[in-house]
Amino acid sequence: MRVMLQGEAYPDPYLELLRVGVEHREVAEAVVVTLVMDGVLVTGTVISASAWEDLYFRQVGEADYYGLRKVVREVIGHLDQAAEDGRRRRAPDPRFLHLKDVTVRSGRTARRLPAWRGPIAAVSGWSLGEPDER
């Protein structure tokens, strides 16, 4: 409820409720949203920041961007060790929304992405679900 009352701190309190709910595991994992950002439609399943981070590290590690595979493995090792020691990862950044199994539509073009991270403040409109393919 506090999120709903804070006004300008959160551009859209209802979208923020989805983000917070996923971070606290109170929202079902299969919440699909379609976002409008600069005239582009972004559709995907809302995930937590830590789930997105895991996907990100996996992608970077598998592709070996600029020789980062070794660095990524070290970072993952430190994160895993911290989790085993009972320490939390840093708090999720509330400015960003994270999606998986994403489709980005611009005009007649649609592209699939495994994961996506974008600023909530850039969302000009959104809806639960995905658009009809017709």
mmCIF file of N, CA and C in Angstrom:
data_model
loop_
_atom_site.group_PDB
_atom_site.id
_atom_site.type_symbol
_atom_site.label_atom_id
_atom_site.label_comp_id
_atom_site.label_asym_id
_atom_site.label_seq_id
_atom_site.Cartn_x
_atom_site.Cartn_y
_atom_site.Cartn_z
ATOM 1 N N MET A 1 0.809 -1.187 0.000
ATOM 2 C CA MET A 1 0.000 0.000 0.000
ATOM 3 C C MET A 1 0.857 1.257 0.000
ATOM 4 N N ARG A 2 1.969 1.201 0.682
ATOM 5 C CA ARG A 2 2.871 2.347 0.737
ATOM 6 C C ARG A 2 3.312 2.745 -0.660
ATOM 7 N N VAL A 3 3.557 1.755 -1.552
ATOM 8 C CA VAL A 3 3.954 2.025 -2.931
ATOM 9 C C VAL A 3 2.899 2.862 -3.629
ATOM 10 N N MET A 4 1.636 2.541 -3.410
ATOM 11 C CA MET A 4 0.538 3.242 -4.067
ATOM 12 C C MET A 4 0.457 4.705 -3.634
ATOM 13 N N LEU A 5 0.916 5.008 -2.437
ATOM 14 C CA LEU A 5 0.762 6.353 -1.893
ATOM 15 C C LEU A 5 1.970 7.250 -2.106
ATOM 16 N N GLN A 6 3.051 6.728 -2.628
ATOM 17 C CA GLN A 6 4.267 7.518 -2.729
ATOM 18 C C GLN A 6 4.331 8.405 -3.963
ATOM 19 N N GLY A 7 3.358 8.375 -4.812
ATOM 20 C CA GLY A 7 3.271 9.304 -5.928
ATOM 21 C C GLY A 7 4.444 9.245 -6.880
ATOM 22 N N GLU A 8 5.158 10.337 -7.006
ATOM 23 C CA GLU A 8 6.216 10.491 -8.004
ATOM 24 C C GLU A 8 7.401 9.536 -7.832
ATOM 25 N N ALA A 9 7.559 8.939 -6.670
ATOM 26 C CA ALA A 9 8.672 8.013 -6.466
ATOM 27 C C ALA A 9 8.595 6.832 -7.424
ATOM 28 N N TYR A 10 7.366 6.457 -7.807
ATOM 29 C CA TYR A 10 7.165 5.353 -8.724
ATOM 30 C C TYR A 10 6.250 5.829 -9.851
ATOM 31 N N PRO A 11 6.741 5.812 -11.093
ATOM 32 C CA PRO A 11 5.939 6.307 -12.214
ATOM 33 C C PRO A 11 4.584 5.616 -12.363
ATOM 34 N N ASP A 12 4.516 4.329 -12.085
ATOM 35 C CA ASP A 12 3.244 3.607 -12.168
ATOM 36 C C ASP A 12 3.180 2.643 -10.999
ATOM 37 N N PRO A 13 2.405 2.964 -9.996
ATOM 38 C CA PRO A 13 2.380 2.121 -8.790
ATOM 39 C C PRO A 13 1.865 0.707 -9.051
ATOM 40 N N TYR A 14 1.001 0.515 -10.052
ATOM 41 C CA TYR A 14 0.471 -0.818 -10.328
ATOM 42 C C TYR A 14 1.537 -1.708 -10.968
ATOM 43 N N LEU A 15 2.333 -1.129 -11.851
ATOM 44 C CA LEU A 15 3.453 -1.879 -12.435
ATOM 45 C C LEU A 15 4.507 -2.159 -11.361
ATOM 46 N N GLU A 16 4.705 -1.197 -10.486
ATOM 47 C CA GLU A 16 5.641 -1.379 -9.380
ATOM 48 C C GLU A 16 5.197 -2.511 -8.462
ATOM 49 N N LEU A 17 3.896 -2.668 -8.268
ATOM 50 C CA LEU A 17 3.403 -3.773 -7.442
ATOM 51 C C LEU A 17 3.784 -5.126 -8.047
ATOM 52 N N LEU A 18 3.746 -5.242 -9.374
ATOM 53 C CA LEU A 18 4.179 -6.489 -10.011
ATOM 54 C C LEU A 18 5.659 -6.732 -9.760
ATOM 55 N N ARG A 19 6.474 -5.669 -9.927
ATOM 56 C CA ARG A 19 7.916 -5.809 -9.715
ATOM 57 C C ARG A 19 8.216 -6.225 -8.279
ATOM 58 N N VAL A 20 7.608 -5.561 -7.328
ATOM 59 C CA VAL A 20 7.848 -5.874 -5.916
ATOM 60 C C VAL A 20 7.327 -7.272 -5.580
ATOM 61 N N GLY A 21 6.167 -7.612 -6.114
ATOM 62 C CA GLY A 21 5.601 -8.932 -5.851
ATOM 63 C C GLY A 21 6.497 -10.055 -6.321
ATOM 64 N N VAL A 22 7.089 -9.912 -7.489
ATOM 65 C CA VAL A 22 7.993 -10.945 -8.012
ATOM 66 C C VAL A 22 9.257 -11.010 -7.166
ATOM 67 N N GLU A 23 9.751 -9.862 -6.728
ATOM 68 C CA GLU A 23 10.954 -9.848 -5.880
ATOM 69 C C GLU A 23 10.709 -10.579 -4.567
ATOM 70 N N HIS A 24 9.482 -10.535 -4.084
ATOM 71 C CA HIS A 24 9.153 -11.176 -2.808
ATOM 72 C C HIS A 24 8.427 -12.500 -2.989
ATOM 73 N N ARG A 25 8.383 -12.985 -4.221
ATOM 74 C CA ARG A 25 7.788 -14.282 -4.548
ATOM 75 C C ARG A 25 6.300 -14.366 -4.194
ATOM 76 N N GLU A 26 5.626 -13.233 -4.143
ATOM 77 C CA GLU A 26 4.201 -13.230 -3.820
ATOM 78 C C GLU A 26 3.329 -13.245 -5.078
ATOM 79 N N VAL A 27 3.943 -13.038 -6.227
ATOM 80 C CA VAL A 27 3.214 -13.022 -7.489
ATOM 81 C C VAL A 27 3.562 -14.288 -8.252
ATOM 82 N N ALA A 28 2.582 -14.874 -8.914
ATOM 83 C CA ALA A 28 2.841 -16.082 -9.707
ATOM 84 C C ALA A 28 3.962 -15.821 -10.704
ATOM 85 N N GLU A 29 4.744 -16.855 -10.982
ATOM 86 C CA GLU A 29 5.892 -16.702 -11.870
ATOM 87 C C GLU A 29 5.516 -16.475 -13.327
ATOM 88 N N ALA A 30 4.293 -16.723 -13.695
ATOM 89 C CA ALA A 30 3.915 -16.648 -15.099
ATOM 90 C C ALA A 30 3.133 -15.384 -15.448
ATOM 91 N N VAL A 31 3.456 -14.259 -14.807
ATOM 92 C CA VAL A 31 2.781 -13.009 -15.127
ATOM 93 C C VAL A 31 3.414 -12.430 -16.394
ATOM 94 N N VAL A 32 2.638 -12.414 -17.472
ATOM 95 C CA VAL A 32 3.105 -11.887 -18.751
ATOM 96 C C VAL A 32 2.563 -10.472 -18.903
ATOM 97 N N VAL A 33 3.439 -9.552 -19.308
ATOM 98 C CA VAL A 33 3.041 -8.168 -19.538
ATOM 99 C C VAL A 33 3.491 -7.726 -20.920
ATOM 100 N N THR A 34 2.794 -6.733 -21.448
ATOM 101 C CA THR A 34 3.213 -6.054 -22.668
ATOM 102 C C THR A 34 3.402 -4.593 -22.307
ATOM 103 N N LEU A 35 4.598 -4.095 -22.570
ATOM 104 C CA LEU A 35 4.955 -2.724 -22.249
ATOM 105 C C LEU A 35 5.056 -1.914 -23.542
ATOM 106 N N VAL A 36 4.711 -0.649 -23.468
ATOM 107 C CA VAL A 36 4.924 0.269 -24.578
ATOM 108 C C VAL A 36 6.049 1.196 -24.161
ATOM 109 N N MET A 37 7.123 1.205 -24.969
ATOM 110 C CA MET A 37 8.290 2.036 -24.680
ATOM 111 C C MET A 37 8.752 2.673 -25.984
ATOM 112 N N ASP A 38 8.608 3.979 -26.083
ATOM 113 C CA ASP A 38 8.984 4.707 -27.300
ATOM 114 C C ASP A 38 8.365 4.094 -28.546
ATOM 115 N N GLY A 39 7.110 3.682 -28.464
ATOM 116 C CA GLY A 39 6.396 3.137 -29.607
ATOM 117 C C GLY A 39 6.686 1.681 -29.905
ATOM 118 N N VAL A 40 7.545 1.050 -29.133
ATOM 119 C CA VAL A 40 7.897 -0.359 -29.305
ATOM 120 C C VAL A 40 7.135 -1.174 -28.267
ATOM 121 N N LEU A 41 6.645 -2.350 -28.656
ATOM 122 C CA LEU A 41 5.992 -3.251 -27.710
ATOM 123 C C LEU A 41 7.011 -4.262 -27.202
ATOM 124 N N VAL A 42 7.090 -4.413 -25.904
ATOM 125 C CA VAL A 42 7.981 -5.379 -25.268
ATOM 126 C C VAL A 42 7.095 -6.309 -24.447
ATOM 127 N N THR A 43 7.068 -7.597 -24.817
ATOM 128 C CA THR A 43 6.230 -8.578 -24.135
ATOM 129 C C THR A 43 7.104 -9.653 -23.518
ATOM 130 N N GLY A 44 6.825 -10.005 -22.265
ATOM 131 C CA GLY A 44 7.581 -11.063 -21.613
ATOM 132 C C GLY A 44 7.025 -11.388 -20.246
ATOM 133 N N THR A 45 7.636 -12.371 -19.612
ATOM 134 C CA THR A 45 7.247 -12.810 -18.278
ATOM 135 C C THR A 45 8.066 -12.045 -17.244
ATOM 136 N N VAL A 46 7.397 -11.441 -16.284
ATOM 137 C CA VAL A 46 8.071 -10.668 -15.239
ATOM 138 C C VAL A 46 8.859 -11.621 -14.342
ATOM 139 N N ILE A 47 10.132 -11.287 -14.105
ATOM 140 C CA ILE A 47 10.989 -12.097 -13.240
ATOM 141 C C ILE A 47 11.697 -11.184 -12.236
ATOM 142 N N SER A 48 12.260 -11.796 -11.225
ATOM 143 C CA SER A 48 13.001 -11.036 -10.213
ATOM 144 C C SER A 48 14.347 -10.584 -10.768
ATOM 145 N N ALA A 49 14.927 -9.602 -10.099
ATOM 146 C CA ALA A 49 16.244 -9.112 -10.495
ATOM 147 C C ALA A 49 17.291 -10.231 -10.400
ATOM 148 N N SER A 50 17.197 -11.070 -9.388
ATOM 149 C CA SER A 50 18.186 -12.147 -9.248
ATOM 150 C C SER A 50 18.030 -13.198 -10.346
ATOM 151 N N ALA A 51 16.793 -13.484 -10.771
ATOM 152 C CA ALA A 51 16.586 -14.419 -11.889
ATOM 153 C C ALA A 51 17.158 -13.835 -13.178
ATOM 154 N N TRP A 52 16.944 -12.528 -13.383
ATOM 155 C CA TRP A 52 17.504 -11.867 -14.569
ATOM 156 C C TRP A 52 19.036 -11.890 -14.508
ATOM 157 N N GLU A 53 19.586 -11.622 -13.333
ATOM 158 C CA GLU A 53 21.036 -11.616 -13.163
ATOM 159 C C GLU A 53 21.624 -12.984 -13.500
ATOM 160 N N ASP A 54 20.965 -14.051 -13.065
ATOM 161 C CA ASP A 54 21.429 -15.402 -13.391
ATOM 162 C C ASP A 54 21.436 -15.627 -14.907
ATOM 163 N N LEU A 55 20.355 -15.208 -15.575
ATOM 164 C CA LEU A 55 20.294 -15.337 -17.039
ATOM 165 C C LEU A 55 21.396 -14.512 -17.707
ATOM 166 N N TYR A 56 21.612 -13.308 -17.215
ATOM 167 C CA TYR A 56 22.647 -12.425 -17.760
ATOM 168 C C TYR A 56 24.033 -13.061 -17.647
ATOM 169 N N PHE A 57 24.371 -13.530 -16.447
ATOM 170 C CA PHE A 57 25.676 -14.150 -16.256
ATOM 171 C C PHE A 57 25.842 -15.384 -17.132
ATOM 172 N N ARG A 58 24.780 -16.161 -17.264
ATOM 173 C CA ARG A 58 24.842 -17.351 -18.115
ATOM 174 C C ARG A 58 25.090 -16.963 -19.576
ATOM 175 N N GLN A 59 24.383 -15.939 -20.065
ATOM 176 C CA GLN A 59 24.560 -15.501 -21.450
ATOM 177 C C GLN A 59 25.977 -14.999 -21.693
ATOM 178 N N VAL A 60 26.476 -14.161 -20.804
ATOM 179 C CA VAL A 60 27.822 -13.621 -20.975
ATOM 180 C C VAL A 60 28.851 -14.745 -20.906
ATOM 181 N N GLY A 61 28.678 -15.652 -19.957
ATOM 182 C CA GLY A 61 29.615 -16.759 -19.810
ATOM 183 C C GLY A 61 29.627 -17.689 -21.006
ATOM 184 N N GLU A 62 28.454 -17.958 -21.595
ATOM 185 C CA GLU A 62 28.373 -18.862 -22.741
ATOM 186 C C GLU A 62 28.926 -18.230 -24.006
ATOM 187 N N ALA A 63 28.714 -16.935 -24.184
ATOM 188 C CA ALA A 63 29.147 -16.272 -25.415
ATOM 189 C C ALA A 63 30.601 -15.822 -25.346
ATOM 190 N N ASP A 64 31.151 -15.725 -24.140
ATOM 191 C CA ASP A 64 32.520 -15.283 -23.918
ATOM 192 C C ASP A 64 32.777 -13.929 -24.570
ATOM 193 N N TYR A 65 31.900 -12.975 -24.300
ATOM 194 C CA TYR A 65 32.071 -11.621 -24.813
ATOM 195 C C TYR A 65 33.386 -11.041 -24.343
ATOM 196 N N TYR A 66 34.254 -10.728 -25.287
ATOM 197 C CA TYR A 66 35.526 -10.059 -25.017
ATOM 198 C C TYR A 66 36.337 -10.754 -23.916
ATOM 199 N N GLY A 67 36.264 -12.069 -23.862
ATOM 200 C CA GLY A 67 37.035 -12.813 -22.884
ATOM 201 C C GLY A 67 36.514 -12.710 -21.461
ATOM 202 N N LEU A 68 35.240 -12.398 -21.296
ATOM 203 C CA LEU A 68 34.673 -12.216 -19.962
ATOM 204 C C LEU A 68 34.296 -13.510 -19.260
ATOM 205 N N ARG A 69 34.398 -14.632 -19.941
ATOM 206 C CA ARG A 69 33.951 -15.897 -19.345
ATOM 207 C C ARG A 69 34.613 -16.149 -17.990
ATOM 208 N N LYS A 70 35.925 -15.930 -17.902
ATOM 209 C CA LYS A 70 36.630 -16.173 -16.645
ATOM 210 C C LYS A 70 36.138 -15.234 -15.545
ATOM 211 N N VAL A 71 35.954 -13.970 -15.871
ATOM 212 C CA VAL A 71 35.475 -12.997 -14.893
ATOM 213 C C VAL A 71 34.079 -13.373 -14.410
ATOM 214 N N VAL A 72 33.202 -13.762 -15.341
ATOM 215 C CA VAL A 72 31.834 -14.142 -14.984
ATOM 216 C C VAL A 72 31.850 -15.342 -14.052
ATOM 217 N N ARG A 73 32.676 -16.334 -14.353
ATOM 218 C CA ARG A 73 32.754 -17.508 -13.473
ATOM 219 C C ARG A 73 33.209 -17.123 -12.068
ATOM 220 N N GLU A 74 34.148 -16.185 -11.970
ATOM 221 C CA GLU A 74 34.617 -15.730 -10.658
ATOM 222 C C GLU A 74 33.505 -15.008 -9.908
ATOM 223 N N VAL A 75 32.773 -14.147 -10.608
ATOM 224 C CA VAL A 75 31.673 -13.412 -9.973
ATOM 225 C C VAL A 75 30.614 -14.385 -9.486
ATOM 226 N N ILE A 76 30.249 -15.349 -10.324
ATOM 227 C CA ILE A 76 29.248 -16.343 -9.927
ATOM 228 C C ILE A 76 29.737 -17.127 -8.723
ATOM 229 N N GLY A 77 31.003 -17.471 -8.706
ATOM 230 C CA GLY A 77 31.570 -18.175 -7.557
ATOM 231 C C GLY A 77 31.446 -17.365 -6.279
ATOM 232 N N HIS A 78 31.732 -16.060 -6.355
ATOM 233 C CA HIS A 78 31.603 -15.199 -5.178
ATOM 234 C C HIS A 78 30.149 -15.088 -4.730
ATOM 235 N N LEU A 79 29.223 -14.958 -5.692
ATOM 236 C CA LEU A 79 27.798 -14.869 -5.350
ATOM 237 C C LEU A 79 27.312 -16.159 -4.703
ATOM 238 N N ASP A 80 27.740 -17.298 -5.273
ATOM 239 C CA ASP A 80 27.350 -18.587 -4.703
ATOM 240 C C ASP A 80 27.913 -18.753 -3.294
ATOM 241 N N GLN A 81 29.147 -18.335 -3.093
ATOM 242 C CA GLN A 81 29.764 -18.439 -1.774
ATOM 243 C C GLN A 81 29.046 -17.544 -0.770
ATOM 244 N N ALA A 82 28.690 -16.345 -1.199
ATOM 245 C CA ALA A 82 27.962 -15.431 -0.316
ATOM 246 C C ALA A 82 26.625 -16.035 0.082
ATOM 247 N N ALA A 83 25.939 -16.664 -0.873
ATOM 248 C CA ALA A 83 24.648 -17.297 -0.572
ATOM 249 C C ALA A 83 24.832 -18.436 0.414
ATOM 250 N N GLU A 84 25.885 -19.221 0.235
ATOM 251 C CA GLU A 84 26.157 -20.327 1.164
ATOM 252 C C GLU A 84 26.482 -19.810 2.558
ATOM 253 N N ASP A 85 27.128 -18.640 2.625
ATOM 254 C CA ASP A 85 27.484 -18.045 3.918
ATOM 255 C C ASP A 85 26.310 -17.312 4.557
ATOM 256 N N GLY A 86 25.166 -17.314 3.874
ATOM 257 C CA GLY A 86 23.977 -16.682 4.424
ATOM 258 C C GLY A 86 23.859 -15.200 4.138
ATOM 259 N N ARG A 87 24.739 -14.662 3.305
ATOM 260 C CA ARG A 87 24.647 -13.243 2.968
ATOM 261 C C ARG A 87 23.757 -13.074 1.751
ATOM 262 N N ARG A 88 23.017 -12.006 1.735
ATOM 263 C CA ARG A 88 22.138 -11.701 0.604
ATOM 264 C C ARG A 88 22.921 -10.990 -0.498
ATOM 265 N N ARG A 89 22.453 -11.179 -1.711
ATOM 266 C CA ARG A 89 22.967 -10.339 -2.786
ATOM 267 C C ARG A 89 22.478 -8.924 -2.506
ATOM 268 N N ARG A 90 23.029 -7.964 -3.197
ATOM 269 C CA ARG A 90 22.572 -6.596 -2.957
ATOM 270 C C ARG A 90 21.104 -6.464 -3.339
ATOM 271 N N ALA A 91 20.461 -5.488 -2.783
ATOM 272 C CA ALA A 91 19.019 -5.290 -3.009
ATOM 273 C C ALA A 91 18.753 -4.982 -4.483
ATOM 274 N N PRO A 92 17.629 -5.449 -5.020
ATOM 275 C CA PRO A 92 17.288 -5.158 -6.411
ATOM 276 C C PRO A 92 17.080 -3.661 -6.622
ATOM 277 N N ASP A 93 17.484 -3.166 -7.774
ATOM 278 C CA ASP A 93 17.330 -1.755 -8.117
ATOM 279 C C ASP A 93 15.879 -1.506 -8.524
ATOM 280 N N PRO A 94 15.135 -0.706 -7.788
ATOM 281 C CA PRO A 94 13.714 -0.512 -8.082
ATOM 282 C C PRO A 94 13.440 0.256 -9.364
ATOM 283 N N ARG A 95 14.465 0.790 -9.995
ATOM 284 C CA ARG A 95 14.245 1.537 -11.231
ATOM 285 C C ARG A 95 14.012 0.636 -12.437
ATOM 286 N N PHE A 96 14.319 -0.663 -12.307
ATOM 287 C CA PHE A 96 14.281 -1.558 -13.455
ATOM 288 C C PHE A 96 13.256 -2.664 -13.314
ATOM 289 N N LEU A 97 12.681 -3.045 -14.455
ATOM 290 C CA LEU A 97 11.798 -4.193 -14.554
ATOM 291 C C LEU A 97 12.544 -5.250 -15.355
ATOM 292 N N HIS A 98 12.374 -6.508 -15.000
ATOM 293 C CA HIS A 98 13.091 -7.610 -15.644
ATOM 294 C C HIS A 98 12.098 -8.595 -16.233
ATOM 295 N N LEU A 99 12.373 -9.032 -17.470
ATOM 296 C CA LEU A 99 11.502 -9.976 -18.170
ATOM 297 C C LEU A 99 12.328 -11.116 -18.742
ATOM 298 N N LYS A 100 11.675 -12.265 -18.948
ATOM 299 C CA LYS A 100 12.293 -13.377 -19.666
ATOM 300 C C LYS A 100 11.352 -13.772 -20.804
ATOM 301 N N ASP A 101 11.880 -14.557 -21.745
ATOM 302 C CA ASP A 101 11.096 -15.019 -22.896
ATOM 303 C C ASP A 101 10.406 -13.827 -23.556
ATOM 304 N N VAL A 102 11.206 -12.896 -24.016
ATOM 305 C CA VAL A 102 10.745 -11.591 -24.477
ATOM 306 C C VAL A 102 10.570 -11.542 -25.989
ATOM 307 N N THR A 103 9.531 -10.820 -26.420
ATOM 308 C CA THR A 103 9.350 -10.467 -27.828
ATOM 309 C C THR A 103 9.299 -8.952 -27.907
ATOM 310 N N VAL A 104 10.138 -8.389 -28.773
ATOM 311 C CA VAL A 104 10.163 -6.945 -29.003
ATOM 312 C C VAL A 104 9.581 -6.703 -30.380
ATOM 313 N N ARG A 105 8.498 -5.921 -30.440
ATOM 314 C CA ARG A 105 7.814 -5.651 -31.710
ATOM 315 C C ARG A 105 7.930 -4.177 -32.054
ATOM 316 N N SER A 106 8.402 -3.924 -33.260
ATOM 317 C CA SER A 106 8.485 -2.564 -33.780
ATOM 318 C C SER A 106 7.954 -2.600 -35.198
ATOM 319 N N GLY A 107 6.811 -1.983 -35.427
ATOM 320 C CA GLY A 107 6.179 -2.075 -36.736
ATOM 321 C C GLY A 107 5.812 -3.521 -37.024
ATOM 322 N N ARG A 108 6.241 -4.023 -38.164
ATOM 323 C CA ARG A 108 5.954 -5.414 -38.531
ATOM 324 C C ARG A 108 7.064 -6.375 -38.121
ATOM 325 N N THR A 109 8.084 -5.864 -37.491
ATOM 326 C CA THR A 109 9.231 -6.678 -37.098
ATOM 327 C C THR A 109 9.094 -7.132 -35.652
ATOM 328 N N ALA A 110 9.366 -8.411 -35.420
ATOM 329 C CA ALA A 110 9.355 -8.958 -34.057
ATOM 330 C C ALA A 110 10.644 -9.738 -33.843
ATOM 331 N N ARG A 111 11.277 -9.505 -32.725
ATOM 332 C CA ARG A 111 12.512 -10.200 -32.361
ATOM 333 C C ARG A 111 12.355 -10.826 -30.988
ATOM 334 N N ARG A 112 12.910 -12.031 -30.818
ATOM 335 C CA ARG A 112 12.864 -12.756 -29.539
ATOM 336 C C ARG A 112 14.180 -12.531 -28.791
ATOM 337 N N LEU A 113 14.063 -12.407 -27.483
ATOM 338 C CA LEU A 113 15.215 -12.269 -26.602
ATOM 339 C C LEU A 113 15.016 -13.169 -25.394
ATOM 340 N N PRO A 114 16.084 -13.764 -24.875
ATOM 341 C CA PRO A 114 15.925 -14.613 -23.690
ATOM 342 C C PRO A 114 15.615 -13.808 -22.426
ATOM 343 N N ALA A 115 16.177 -12.613 -22.315
ATOM 344 C CA ALA A 115 15.976 -11.806 -21.113
ATOM 345 C C ALA A 115 16.057 -10.333 -21.483
ATOM 346 N N TRP A 116 15.432 -9.506 -20.648
ATOM 347 C CA TRP A 116 15.362 -8.062 -20.918
ATOM 348 C C TRP A 116 15.331 -7.321 -19.598
ATOM 349 N N ARG A 117 15.952 -6.141 -19.577
ATOM 350 C CA ARG A 117 15.960 -5.261 -18.401
ATOM 351 C C ARG A 117 15.734 -3.848 -18.911
ATOM 352 N N GLY A 118 14.764 -3.161 -18.344
ATOM 353 C CA GLY A 118 14.486 -1.799 -18.788
ATOM 354 C C GLY A 118 13.978 -0.938 -17.652
ATOM 355 N N PRO A 119 14.155 0.360 -17.801
ATOM 356 C CA PRO A 119 13.712 1.269 -16.740
ATOM 357 C C PRO A 119 12.193 1.414 -16.713
ATOM 358 N N ILE A 120 11.626 1.275 -15.532
ATOM 359 C CA ILE A 120 10.186 1.424 -15.379
ATOM 360 C C ILE A 120 9.746 2.832 -15.811
ATOM 361 N N ALA A 121 10.580 3.822 -15.579
ATOM 362 C CA ALA A 121 10.234 5.200 -15.921
ATOM 363 C C ALA A 121 10.042 5.401 -17.427
ATOM 364 N N ALA A 122 10.596 4.517 -18.260
ATOM 365 C CA ALA A 122 10.474 4.641 -19.713
ATOM 366 C C ALA A 122 9.193 4.010 -20.255
ATOM 367 N N VAL A 123 8.448 3.323 -19.401
ATOM 368 C CA VAL A 123 7.213 2.664 -19.832
ATOM 369 C C VAL A 123 6.110 3.711 -19.935
ATOM 370 N N SER A 124 5.546 3.855 -21.149
ATOM 371 C CA SER A 124 4.478 4.842 -21.331
ATOM 372 C C SER A 124 3.092 4.208 -21.230
ATOM 373 N N GLY A 125 3.023 2.890 -21.292
ATOM 374 C CA GLY A 125 1.767 2.171 -21.135
ATOM 375 C C GLY A 125 2.056 0.688 -21.019
ATOM 376 N N TRP A 126 1.112 -0.056 -20.466
ATOM 377 C CA TRP A 126 1.337 -1.496 -20.313
ATOM 378 C C TRP A 126 0.005 -2.192 -20.100
ATOM 379 N N SER A 127 0.055 -3.512 -20.293
ATOM 380 C CA SER A 127 -1.127 -4.345 -20.102
ATOM 381 C C SER A 127 -0.676 -5.717 -19.669
ATOM 382 N N LEU A 128 -1.516 -6.382 -18.907
ATOM 383 C CA LEU A 128 -1.270 -7.794 -18.604
ATOM 384 C C LEU A 128 -1.517 -8.594 -19.867
ATOM 385 N N GLY A 129 -0.753 -9.630 -20.087
ATOM 386 C CA GLY A 129 -0.934 -10.487 -21.250
ATOM 387 C C GLY A 129 -0.119 -10.032 -22.437
ATOM 388 N N GLU A 130 -0.348 -10.752 -23.550
ATOM 389 C CA GLU A 130 0.393 -10.444 -24.765
ATOM 390 C C GLU A 130 -0.581 -10.128 -25.901
ATOM 391 N N PRO A 131 -0.109 -9.374 -26.902
ATOM 392 C CA PRO A 131 -1.009 -9.000 -27.993
ATOM 393 C C PRO A 131 -1.378 -10.204 -28.859
ATOM 394 N N ASP A 132 -2.546 -10.120 -29.454
ATOM 395 C CA ASP A 132 -3.002 -11.125 -30.418
ATOM 396 C C ASP A 132 -2.095 -11.033 -31.636
ATOM 397 N N GLU A 133 -1.738 -12.154 -32.213
ATOM 398 C CA GLU A 133 -0.820 -12.183 -33.362
ATOM 399 C C GLU A 133 -1.451 -11.744 -34.674
ATOM 400 N N ARG A 134 -2.743 -11.513 -34.678
ATOM 401 C CA ARG A 134 -3.396 -11.104 -35.933
ATOM 402 C C ARG A 134 -3.006 -9.738 -36.351
#
